[in-house]
Amino acid sequence: VSATPAAAAPPADLVVTNLREVVTCDPSRSGGPLGIVPGGALAAREGRIVWVGPEARLGADVTVEPDTEWMDGDGQVALPGFVDSHTHLVFAGSREEEYALRARGASYQEIAAAGGGILSTVCATRAASADELVALALPRLGRALEHGTTTMEVKSGYGLTTADEIKMLEAARRLGALQPVEIHATFCGAHEVPDEYKGRTDAYVDLVVGEMLPAVTGRRLAEYVDVFCEAGVFSVAQARRVLEAGARAGLRAKFHADEFVPLGGAELAAEIGALSADHLLCARVEGVTRMKAAGVTAALLPGTAFFLGLPYAPARAFLDTGVRVALASDFNPGSSMGLNLQLVMTMAVSQMKMSPEEALLGVTLHGAAAMGLEADVGSLVRGKQCDVVLAAVPNWRFVSYFYGVNHVQRVLKRGRLVFER
Ligand SMILES: [Zn+2]
């Protein structure tokens, strides 16, 4: 295992020692696809990593100062902070009745008739104030952080009016400032067609493109644009309109594609050069091959298939194309009320036959790529943010192998201890 050359490394203000393994997720380092450093240590300055290597090299490679903070890793495993590249974190209301109805075999229509479905969340979110949305989402973020998530994408899409979409995105912005998890917002005004536009989808797309999008970008409230490209919701042509208008306004595309039918979302993602195409349960492999050629990340959300009892995305066929595969929670009150990425990794391995290495890369380096943040987060590499999860496990594989429990003991965000069990 080679250490990062120390010659130009600035003095460290934080050193973490006594780590059983440092799982760098740096494929350019020796130590397998995850670049694992046994008996490792890491050093940071001003929130950025300056050195990662075997602890035996620390004294020779790293300059420390009298006020350098020393942290004992207690023999734990260090991993990059997890990157959740697809969530619907901000919402009001809950849908546990629908969850119970579905278990009894209720149809979509029966669920809607009983007051469930996405439009029930729209109703509750419209009725909530921005303050209420923030207060509801804060403890969810606390749960995400304690499970190792340090960076999260958050979508609008339960407002579906200009004012309510703005309200959701302002809530997301405030959440980013109130707690340690780094938030990046997506404008998803085309998440569903609201009741008042039923049967007039094109008119609703006019509203999204003509009024909502300028209002969002004028306030700099989002970095990405999303659309639910699906049979019965938004067609490929309508999705293209929204995504291209977003791109003209400076928003990068990452969108819901080919979840329930092979509509051509994967092909559209390749054609427009999206950051990611998400779900892809029914995507054609040919479309994913085009995504690979265009550098689009495939973001798979096994928690949704798990929660709805649907077949999983054919991850192996996708991986065979060489496409980069990210894994995210799709946290939302209807189809995936979970944000534990350790459990998502378990689903990826046991249900989608991804290797444990592929699963871990899915919630770290590849999650970062799905958000265009791979220069800053997703791996423990010199120059990147010192976002670190410390897990009390015999080796990194236990994080997904011993499932359904939380292995995270401590979390660092930008070199600062932000969670400790
Ligand atoms: Zn989603």
GROMACS .gro file of C-alpha atoms and ligand atoms in nm:
model
  422
    1VAL     CA    1   0.000   0.000   0.000
    2SER     CA    2   0.146   0.333  -0.098
    3ALA     CA    3   0.097   0.647   0.107
    4THR     CA    4   0.021   0.981  -0.047
    5PRO     CA    5   0.356   1.159  -0.087
    6ALA     CA    6   0.392   1.407   0.196
    7ALA     CA    7   0.627   1.654   0.037
    8ALA     CA    8   0.366   1.917  -0.037
    9ALA     CA    9   0.119   1.823   0.238
   10PRO     CA   10   0.032   2.121   0.457
   11PRO     CA   11   0.038   2.070   0.836
   12ALA     CA   12  -0.260   1.876   0.967
   13ASP     CA   13  -0.508   2.028   1.213
   14LEU     CA   14  -0.677   1.689   1.260
   15VAL     CA   15  -0.522   1.342   1.273
   16VAL     CA   16  -0.725   1.022   1.316
   17THR     CA   17  -0.525   0.718   1.422
   18ASN     CA   18  -0.586   0.359   1.535
   19LEU     CA   19  -0.815   0.262   1.247
   20ARG     CA   20  -0.858  -0.105   1.166
   21GLU     CA   21  -0.906  -0.016   0.799
   22VAL     CA   22  -0.939   0.302   0.602
   23VAL     CA   23  -1.170   0.226   0.310
   24THR     CA   24  -1.075   0.507   0.076
   25CYS     CA   25  -1.303   0.415  -0.220
   26ASP     CA   26  -1.014   0.543  -0.429
   27PRO     CA   27  -0.976   0.306  -0.725
   28SER     CA   28  -0.639   0.459  -0.818
   29ARG     CA   29  -0.487   0.336  -0.490
   30SER     CA   30  -0.363  -0.020  -0.444
   31GLY     CA   31  -0.572  -0.236  -0.210
   32GLY     CA   32  -0.849  -0.358  -0.441
   33PRO     CA   33  -1.135  -0.161  -0.597
   34LEU     CA   34  -1.197   0.011  -0.263
   35GLY     CA   35  -0.834   0.111  -0.202
   36ILE     CA   36  -0.832  -0.030   0.150
   37VAL     CA   37  -0.550   0.072   0.386
   38PRO     CA   38  -0.517  -0.173   0.676
   39GLY     CA   39  -0.394  -0.018   0.999
   40GLY     CA   40  -0.454   0.321   0.848
   41ALA     CA   41  -0.466   0.677   0.962
   42LEU     CA   42  -0.580   1.001   0.805
   43ALA     CA   43  -0.498   1.367   0.837
   44ALA     CA   44  -0.695   1.678   0.745
   45ARG     CA   45  -0.664   2.053   0.743
   46GLU     CA   46  -0.949   2.304   0.734
   47GLY     CA   47  -1.198   2.029   0.661
   48ARG     CA   48  -1.009   1.874   0.369
   49ILE     CA   49  -0.806   1.555   0.364
   50VAL     CA   50  -0.429   1.611   0.335
   51TRP     CA   51  -0.305   1.255   0.382
   52VAL     CA   52  -0.428   0.895   0.403
   53GLY     CA   53  -0.194   0.604   0.461
   54PRO     CA   54  -0.065   0.334   0.696
   55GLU     CA   55  -0.029   0.465   1.050
   56ALA     CA   56   0.332   0.347   1.049
   57ARG     CA   57   0.405   0.621   0.792
   58LEU     CA   58   0.224   0.896   0.976
   59GLY     CA   59   0.528   1.035   1.159
   60ALA     CA   60   0.734   1.056   0.841
   61ASP     CA   61   0.460   1.186   0.611
   62VAL     CA   62   0.248   1.425   0.814
   63THR     CA   63   0.347   1.752   0.976
   64VAL     CA   64   0.157   1.830   1.294
   65GLU     CA   65   0.140   2.143   1.506
   66PRO     CA   66   0.101   2.188   1.881
   67ASP     CA   67  -0.272   2.250   1.848
   68THR     CA   68  -0.337   1.964   1.604
   69GLU     CA   69  -0.636   1.761   1.722
   70TRP     CA   70  -0.568   1.388   1.766
   71MET     CA   71  -0.863   1.152   1.744
   72ASP     CA   72  -0.840   0.787   1.851
   73GLY     CA   73  -1.023   0.568   1.601
   74ASP     CA   74  -1.069   0.297   1.867
   75GLY     CA   75  -0.984   0.025   1.615
   76GLN     CA   76  -1.290   0.111   1.405
   77VAL     CA   77  -1.324   0.108   1.027
   78ALA     CA   78  -1.320   0.445   0.847
   79LEU     CA   79  -1.533   0.487   0.535
   80PRO     CA   80  -1.627   0.789   0.324
   81GLY     CA   81  -1.941   0.966   0.446
   82PHE     CA   82  -2.237   0.829   0.252
   83VAL     CA   83  -2.386   1.029  -0.035
   84ASP     CA   84  -2.763   0.987  -0.081
   85SER     CA   85  -2.822   1.110  -0.435
   86HIS     CA   86  -3.204   1.075  -0.448
   87THR     CA   87  -3.443   1.174  -0.169
   88HIS     CA   88  -3.781   1.339  -0.119
   89LEU     CA   89  -3.684   1.448   0.233
   90VAL     CA   90  -3.918   1.748   0.258
   91PHE     CA   91  -4.287   1.660   0.294
   92ALA     CA   92  -4.578   1.686   0.535
   93GLY     CA   93  -4.816   1.408   0.637
   94SER     CA   94  -4.748   1.037   0.632
   95ARG     CA   95  -4.892   0.734   0.456
   96GLU     CA   96  -4.878   0.444   0.699
   97GLU     CA   97  -5.244   0.364   0.622
   98GLU     CA   98  -5.152   0.312   0.258
   99TYR     CA   99  -4.863   0.089   0.362
  100ALA     CA  100  -5.107  -0.131   0.555
  101LEU     CA  101  -5.364  -0.129   0.272
  102ARG     CA  102  -5.101  -0.235   0.021
  103ALA     CA  103  -5.007  -0.530   0.236
  104ARG     CA  104  -5.371  -0.642   0.212
  105GLY     CA  105  -5.349  -0.624  -0.167
  106ALA     CA  106  -5.526  -0.291  -0.221
  107SER     CA  107  -5.505  -0.149  -0.572
  108TYR     CA  108  -5.373   0.196  -0.659
  109GLN     CA  109  -5.734   0.313  -0.706
  110GLU     CA  110  -5.840   0.177  -0.367
  111ILE     CA  111  -5.544   0.349  -0.203
  112ALA     CA  112  -5.629   0.679  -0.372
  113ALA     CA  113  -5.995   0.640  -0.271
  114ALA     CA  114  -5.882   0.586   0.089
  115GLY     CA  115  -5.697   0.917   0.078
  116GLY     CA  116  -5.351   0.780  -0.008
  117GLY     CA  117  -5.116   0.822  -0.299
  118ILE     CA  118  -4.877   1.099  -0.392
  119LEU     CA  119  -5.154   1.359  -0.416
  120SER     CA  120  -5.228   1.310  -0.045
  121THR     CA  121  -4.871   1.417   0.028
  122VAL     CA  122  -4.919   1.712  -0.208
  123CYS     CA  123  -5.230   1.810  -0.014
  124ALA     CA  124  -5.052   1.792   0.323
  125THR     CA  125  -4.741   1.970   0.195
  126ARG     CA  126  -4.943   2.255   0.045
  127ALA     CA  127  -5.117   2.299   0.380
  128ALA     CA  128  -4.788   2.315   0.573
  129SER     CA  129  -4.582   2.629   0.626
  130ALA     CA  130  -4.211   2.643   0.545
  131ASP     CA  131  -4.144   2.643   0.921
  132GLU     CA  132  -4.348   2.326   0.960
  133LEU     CA  133  -4.169   2.156   0.669
  134VAL     CA  134  -3.832   2.242   0.826
  135ALA     CA  135  -3.943   2.116   1.167
  136LEU     CA  136  -4.066   1.788   1.016
  137ALA     CA  137  -3.751   1.729   0.811
  138LEU     CA  138  -3.490   1.815   1.075
  139PRO     CA  139  -3.527   1.493   1.279
  140ARG     CA  140  -3.526   1.289   0.955
  141LEU     CA  141  -3.190   1.446   0.871
  142GLY     CA  142  -3.068   1.359   1.218
  143ARG     CA  143  -3.159   0.996   1.148
  144ALA     CA  144  -2.979   1.006   0.814
  145LEU     CA  145  -2.667   1.151   0.975
  146GLU     CA  146  -2.655   0.891   1.249
  147HIS     CA  147  -2.673   0.623   0.978
  148GLY     CA  148  -2.372   0.775   0.802
  149THR     CA  149  -2.519   1.009   0.539
  150THR     CA  150  -2.313   1.328   0.510
  151THR     CA  151  -2.437   1.459   0.172
  152MET     CA  152  -2.794   1.444   0.044
  153GLU     CA  153  -2.991   1.544  -0.261
  154VAL     CA  154  -3.338   1.680  -0.171
  155LYS     CA  155  -3.621   1.730  -0.419
  156SER     CA  156  -3.922   1.955  -0.438
  157GLY     CA  157  -4.227   1.805  -0.608
  158TYR     CA  158  -4.504   1.788  -0.347
  159GLY     CA  159  -4.605   2.152  -0.396
  160LEU     CA  160  -4.693   2.155  -0.767
  161THR     CA  161  -4.774   2.527  -0.757
  162THR     CA  162  -4.507   2.791  -0.797
  163ALA     CA  163  -4.546   2.915  -0.439
  164ASP     CA  164  -4.546   2.566  -0.288
  165GLU     CA  165  -4.247   2.447  -0.490
  166ILE     CA  166  -4.056   2.759  -0.379
  167LYS     CA  167  -4.165   2.691  -0.020
  168MET     CA  168  -4.024   2.336  -0.035
  169LEU     CA  169  -3.694   2.451  -0.183
  170GLU     CA  170  -3.661   2.731   0.072
  171ALA     CA  171  -3.718   2.471   0.343
  172ALA     CA  172  -3.439   2.260   0.189
  173ARG     CA  173  -3.204   2.557   0.186
  174ARG     CA  174  -3.277   2.635   0.551
  175LEU     CA  175  -3.223   2.270   0.644
  176GLY     CA  176  -2.878   2.282   0.489
  177ALA     CA  177  -2.785   2.569   0.720
  178LEU     CA  178  -2.937   2.419   1.036
  179GLN     CA  179  -2.757   2.087   1.065
  180PRO     CA  180  -2.441   1.910   0.938
  181VAL     CA  181  -2.571   1.705   0.642
  182GLU     CA  182  -2.480   1.889   0.320
  183ILE     CA  183  -2.795   1.948   0.114
  184HIS     CA  184  -2.816   1.993  -0.264
  185ALA     CA  185  -3.161   2.074  -0.397
  186THR     CA  186  -3.346   1.958  -0.706
  187PHE     CA  187  -3.643   2.133  -0.865
  188CYS     CA  188  -3.897   1.858  -0.934
  189GLY     CA  189  -4.209   2.058  -1.020
  190ALA     CA  190  -4.286   1.791  -1.281
  191HIS     CA  191  -4.319   1.516  -1.020
  192GLU     CA  192  -4.690   1.461  -1.081
  193VAL     CA  193  -4.980   1.636  -1.253
  194PRO     CA  194  -5.187   1.808  -0.981
  195ASP     CA  195  -5.565   1.756  -0.968
  196GLU     CA  196  -5.639   2.101  -1.106
  197TYR     CA  197  -5.447   2.011  -1.424
  198LYS     CA  198  -5.580   1.656  -1.471
  199GLY     CA  199  -5.616   1.587  -1.843
  200ARG     CA  200  -5.417   1.903  -1.925
  201THR     CA  201  -5.063   1.779  -1.878
  202ASP     CA  202  -4.918   2.003  -2.149
  203ALA     CA  203  -5.069   2.308  -1.979
  204TYR     CA  204  -4.906   2.199  -1.655
  205VAL     CA  205  -4.570   2.157  -1.831
  206ASP     CA  206  -4.619   2.514  -1.961
  207LEU     CA  207  -4.653   2.627  -1.598
  208VAL     CA  208  -4.345   2.429  -1.488
  209VAL     CA  209  -4.129   2.566  -1.768
  210GLY     CA  210  -4.275   2.914  -1.800
  211GLU     CA  211  -4.336   3.014  -1.440
  212MET     CA  212  -4.192   2.773  -1.181
  213LEU     CA  213  -3.850   2.725  -1.336
  214PRO     CA  214  -3.768   3.098  -1.368
  215ALA     CA  215  -3.896   3.154  -1.012
  216VAL     CA  216  -3.669   2.878  -0.880
  217THR     CA  217  -3.358   2.972  -1.075
  218GLY     CA  218  -3.410   3.344  -1.010
  219ARG     CA  219  -3.381   3.266  -0.639
  220ARG     CA  220  -3.096   3.017  -0.693
  221LEU     CA  221  -3.289   2.756  -0.499
  222ALA     CA  222  -3.187   2.444  -0.695
  223GLU     CA  223  -2.886   2.290  -0.870
  224TYR     CA  224  -3.067   2.011  -1.052
  225VAL     CA  225  -3.390   1.954  -1.242
  226ASP     CA  226  -3.596   1.635  -1.222
  227VAL     CA  227  -3.910   1.506  -1.393
  228PHE     CA  228  -4.113   1.190  -1.339
  229CYS     CA  229  -4.088   1.050  -1.692
  230GLU     CA  230  -4.342   0.768  -1.683
  231ALA     CA  231  -4.647   0.633  -1.867
  232GLY     CA  232  -4.950   0.825  -1.744
  233VAL     CA  233  -4.741   1.104  -1.593
  234PHE     CA  234  -4.492   1.290  -1.817
  235SER     CA  235  -4.400   1.157  -2.161
  236VAL     CA  236  -4.047   1.153  -2.300
  237ALA     CA  237  -4.130   1.464  -2.506
  238GLN     CA  238  -4.266   1.647  -2.203
  239ALA     CA  239  -3.970   1.537  -1.991
  240ARG     CA  240  -3.732   1.661  -2.258
  241ARG     CA  241  -3.903   2.000  -2.255
  242VAL     CA  242  -3.861   2.035  -1.878
  243LEU     CA  243  -3.504   1.905  -1.868
  244GLU     CA  244  -3.385   2.116  -2.163
  245ALA     CA  245  -3.545   2.428  -2.017
  246GLY     CA  246  -3.374   2.347  -1.687
  247ALA     CA  247  -3.040   2.305  -1.862
  248ARG     CA  248  -3.077   2.644  -2.030
  249ALA     CA  249  -3.131   2.790  -1.683
  250GLY     CA  250  -2.817   2.617  -1.549
  251LEU     CA  251  -2.977   2.315  -1.378
  252ARG     CA  252  -2.826   1.973  -1.443
  253ALA     CA  253  -3.068   1.691  -1.520
  254LYS     CA  254  -3.119   1.393  -1.293
  255PHE     CA  255  -3.457   1.237  -1.331
  256HIS     CA  256  -3.701   0.952  -1.262
  257ALA     CA  257  -3.671   0.722  -1.565
  258ASP     CA  258  -3.821   0.388  -1.674
  259GLU     CA  259  -3.956   0.291  -1.331
  260PHE     CA  260  -4.273   0.108  -1.433
  261VAL     CA  261  -4.253   0.078  -1.814
  262PRO     CA  262  -3.962   0.099  -2.062
  263LEU     CA  263  -4.061   0.443  -2.190
  264GLY     CA  264  -3.716   0.549  -2.316
  265GLY     CA  265  -3.598   0.750  -2.016
  266ALA     CA  266  -3.253   0.590  -2.023
  267GLU     CA  267  -3.214   0.683  -2.390
  268LEU     CA  268  -3.328   1.040  -2.317
  269ALA     CA  269  -3.077   1.067  -2.030
  270ALA     CA  270  -2.797   0.966  -2.266
  271GLU     CA  271  -2.911   1.201  -2.539
  272ILE     CA  272  -2.927   1.510  -2.318
  273GLY     CA  273  -2.620   1.419  -2.108
  274ALA     CA  274  -2.801   1.396  -1.774
  275LEU     CA  275  -2.603   1.359  -1.453
  276SER     CA  276  -2.811   1.055  -1.362
  277ALA     CA  277  -3.115   0.854  -1.461
  278ASP     CA  278  -3.287   0.712  -1.155
  279HIS     CA  279  -3.493   0.396  -1.081
  280LEU     CA  280  -3.452   0.224  -1.424
  281LEU     CA  281  -3.641  -0.087  -1.307
  282CYS     CA  282  -3.770  -0.134  -1.662
  283ALA     CA  283  -3.493   0.035  -1.859
  284ARG     CA  284  -3.369  -0.135  -2.174
  285VAL     CA  285  -3.007  -0.249  -2.152
  286GLU     CA  286  -2.949  -0.078  -2.488
  287GLY     CA  287  -3.053   0.250  -2.328
  288VAL     CA  288  -2.819   0.192  -2.035
  289THR     CA  289  -2.536   0.117  -2.281
  290ARG     CA  290  -2.599   0.460  -2.429
  291MET     CA  291  -2.595   0.609  -2.079
  292LYS     CA  292  -2.254   0.454  -2.022
  293ALA     CA  293  -2.122   0.604  -2.346
  294ALA     CA  294  -2.258   0.946  -2.246
  295GLY     CA  295  -2.118   0.930  -1.893
  296VAL     CA  296  -2.460   0.923  -1.724
  297THR     CA  297  -2.475   0.754  -1.382
  298ALA     CA  298  -2.745   0.490  -1.324
  299ALA     CA  299  -2.896   0.562  -0.981
  300LEU     CA  300  -3.072   0.252  -0.849
  301LEU     CA  301  -3.317   0.273  -0.559
  302PRO     CA  302  -3.372  -0.079  -0.424
  303GLY     CA  303  -3.552   0.050  -0.115
  304THR     CA  304  -3.849   0.134  -0.337
  305ALA     CA  305  -3.872  -0.213  -0.488
  306PHE     CA  306  -3.831  -0.358  -0.138
  307PHE     CA  307  -4.100  -0.139   0.015
  308LEU     CA  308  -4.350  -0.185  -0.270
  309GLY     CA  309  -4.274  -0.554  -0.318
  310LEU     CA  310  -4.166  -0.506  -0.681
  311PRO     CA  311  -3.891  -0.680  -0.878
  312TYR     CA  312  -3.552  -0.512  -0.843
  313ALA     CA  313  -3.362  -0.334  -1.119
  314PRO     CA  314  -3.140  -0.572  -1.322
  315ALA     CA  315  -2.822  -0.424  -1.179
  316ARG     CA  316  -2.591  -0.696  -1.312
  317ALA     CA  317  -2.703  -0.641  -1.671
  318PHE     CA  318  -2.646  -0.268  -1.622
  319LEU     CA  319  -2.303  -0.319  -1.463
  320ASP     CA  320  -2.206  -0.542  -1.755
  321THR     CA  321  -2.241  -0.236  -1.982
  322GLY     CA  322  -1.975  -0.063  -1.772
  323VAL     CA  323  -2.215   0.208  -1.655
  324ARG     CA  324  -2.145   0.370  -1.318
  325VAL     CA  325  -2.410   0.255  -1.068
  326ALA     CA  326  -2.511   0.469  -0.771
  327LEU     CA  327  -2.743   0.355  -0.492
  328ALA     CA  328  -2.977   0.592  -0.312
  329SER     CA  329  -3.264   0.573  -0.065
  330ASP     CA  330  -3.549   0.742  -0.259
  331PHE     CA  331  -3.665   0.839   0.092
  332ASN     CA  332  -4.032   0.943   0.064
  333PRO     CA  333  -4.354   0.882   0.260
  334GLY     CA  334  -4.526   0.663  -0.001
  335SER     CA  335  -4.289   0.422  -0.167
  336SER     CA  336  -3.970   0.416   0.043
  337MET     CA  337  -3.995   0.534   0.402
  338GLY     CA  338  -3.633   0.453   0.478
  339LEU     CA  339  -3.303   0.638   0.469
  340ASN     CA  340  -3.055   0.383   0.603
  341LEU     CA  341  -2.798   0.341   0.326
  342GLN     CA  342  -2.634   0.050   0.510
  343LEU     CA  343  -2.957  -0.143   0.455
  344VAL     CA  344  -2.978  -0.023   0.094
  345MET     CA  345  -2.634  -0.179   0.043
  346THR     CA  346  -2.762  -0.509   0.182
  347MET     CA  347  -3.055  -0.501  -0.062
  348ALA     CA  348  -2.815  -0.431  -0.348
  349VAL     CA  349  -2.600  -0.732  -0.262
  350SER     CA  350  -2.867  -0.984  -0.167
  351GLN     CA  351  -3.141  -0.883  -0.413
  352MET     CA  352  -2.958  -0.728  -0.708
  353LYS     CA  353  -2.641  -0.941  -0.690
  354MET     CA  354  -2.409  -0.646  -0.673
  355SER     CA  355  -2.079  -0.719  -0.504
  356PRO     CA  356  -2.026  -0.563  -0.159
  357GLU     CA  357  -1.760  -0.346  -0.323
  358GLU     CA  358  -2.004  -0.224  -0.591
  359ALA     CA  359  -2.264  -0.156  -0.324
  360LEU     CA  360  -2.029   0.054  -0.114
  361LEU     CA  361  -1.912   0.250  -0.418
  362GLY     CA  362  -2.282   0.304  -0.498
  363VAL     CA  363  -2.341   0.502  -0.177
  364THR     CA  364  -2.007   0.683  -0.184
  365LEU     CA  365  -1.806   0.764  -0.497
  366HIS     CA  366  -2.081   0.684  -0.746
  367GLY     CA  367  -2.345   0.862  -0.538
  368ALA     CA  368  -2.120   1.167  -0.558
  369ALA     CA  369  -2.096   1.125  -0.936
  370ALA     CA  370  -2.478   1.112  -0.958
  371MET     CA  371  -2.473   1.461  -0.805
  372GLY     CA  372  -2.171   1.595  -0.994
  373LEU     CA  373  -1.983   1.622  -0.665
  374GLU     CA  374  -1.709   1.362  -0.723
  375ALA     CA  375  -1.436   1.626  -0.691
  376ASP     CA  376  -1.544   1.705  -0.333
  377VAL     CA  377  -1.701   1.401  -0.166
  378GLY     CA  378  -1.745   1.026  -0.202
  379SER     CA  379  -1.393   0.903  -0.134
  380LEU     CA  380  -1.114   0.955   0.117
  381VAL     CA  381  -0.862   1.121  -0.111
  382ARG     CA  382  -0.630   1.412  -0.057
  383GLY     CA  383  -0.806   1.736  -0.143
  384LYS     CA  384  -1.160   1.611  -0.083
  385GLN     CA  385  -1.375   1.701   0.215
  386CYS     CA  386  -1.294   1.509   0.532
  387ASP     CA  387  -1.639   1.344   0.548
  388VAL     CA  388  -1.584   1.020   0.738
  389VAL     CA  389  -1.795   0.747   0.893
  390LEU     CA  390  -1.640   0.541   1.173
  391ALA     CA  391  -1.804   0.200   1.204
  392ALA     CA  392  -1.764  -0.053   1.484
  393VAL     CA  393  -1.720  -0.361   1.264
  394PRO     CA  394  -1.452  -0.633   1.229
  395ASN     CA  395  -1.409  -0.531   0.862
  396TRP     CA  396  -1.592  -0.309   0.612
  397ARG     CA  397  -1.803  -0.597   0.471
  398PHE     CA  398  -1.994  -0.618   0.800
  399VAL     CA  399  -2.153  -0.281   0.724
  400SER     CA  400  -2.394  -0.450   0.481
  401TYR     CA  401  -2.347  -0.814   0.584
  402PHE     CA  402  -2.471  -0.772   0.944
  403TYR     CA  403  -2.788  -0.601   0.829
  404GLY     CA  404  -3.071  -0.403   0.980
  405VAL     CA  405  -2.861  -0.255   1.258
  406ASN     CA  406  -2.668   0.070   1.262
  407HIS     CA  407  -2.292   0.021   1.271
  408VAL     CA  408  -2.206   0.391   1.269
  409GLN     CA  409  -2.033   0.513   1.585
  410ARG     CA  410  -1.909   0.855   1.478
  411VAL     CA  411  -1.946   1.085   1.179
  412LEU     CA  412  -1.712   1.363   1.070
  413LYS     CA  413  -1.830   1.634   0.829
  414ARG     CA  414  -1.556   1.858   0.687
  415GLY     CA  415  -1.325   1.733   0.962
  416ARG     CA  416  -1.565   1.815   1.244
  417LEU     CA  417  -1.719   1.551   1.473
  418VAL     CA  418  -2.093   1.595   1.407
  419PHE     CA  419  -2.231   1.269   1.543
  420GLU     CA  420  -2.114   1.039   1.818
  421ARG     CA  421  -2.314   0.747   1.956
  422ZN      ZN  422  -3.797   0.955  -0.627
   0.00000   0.00000   0.00000
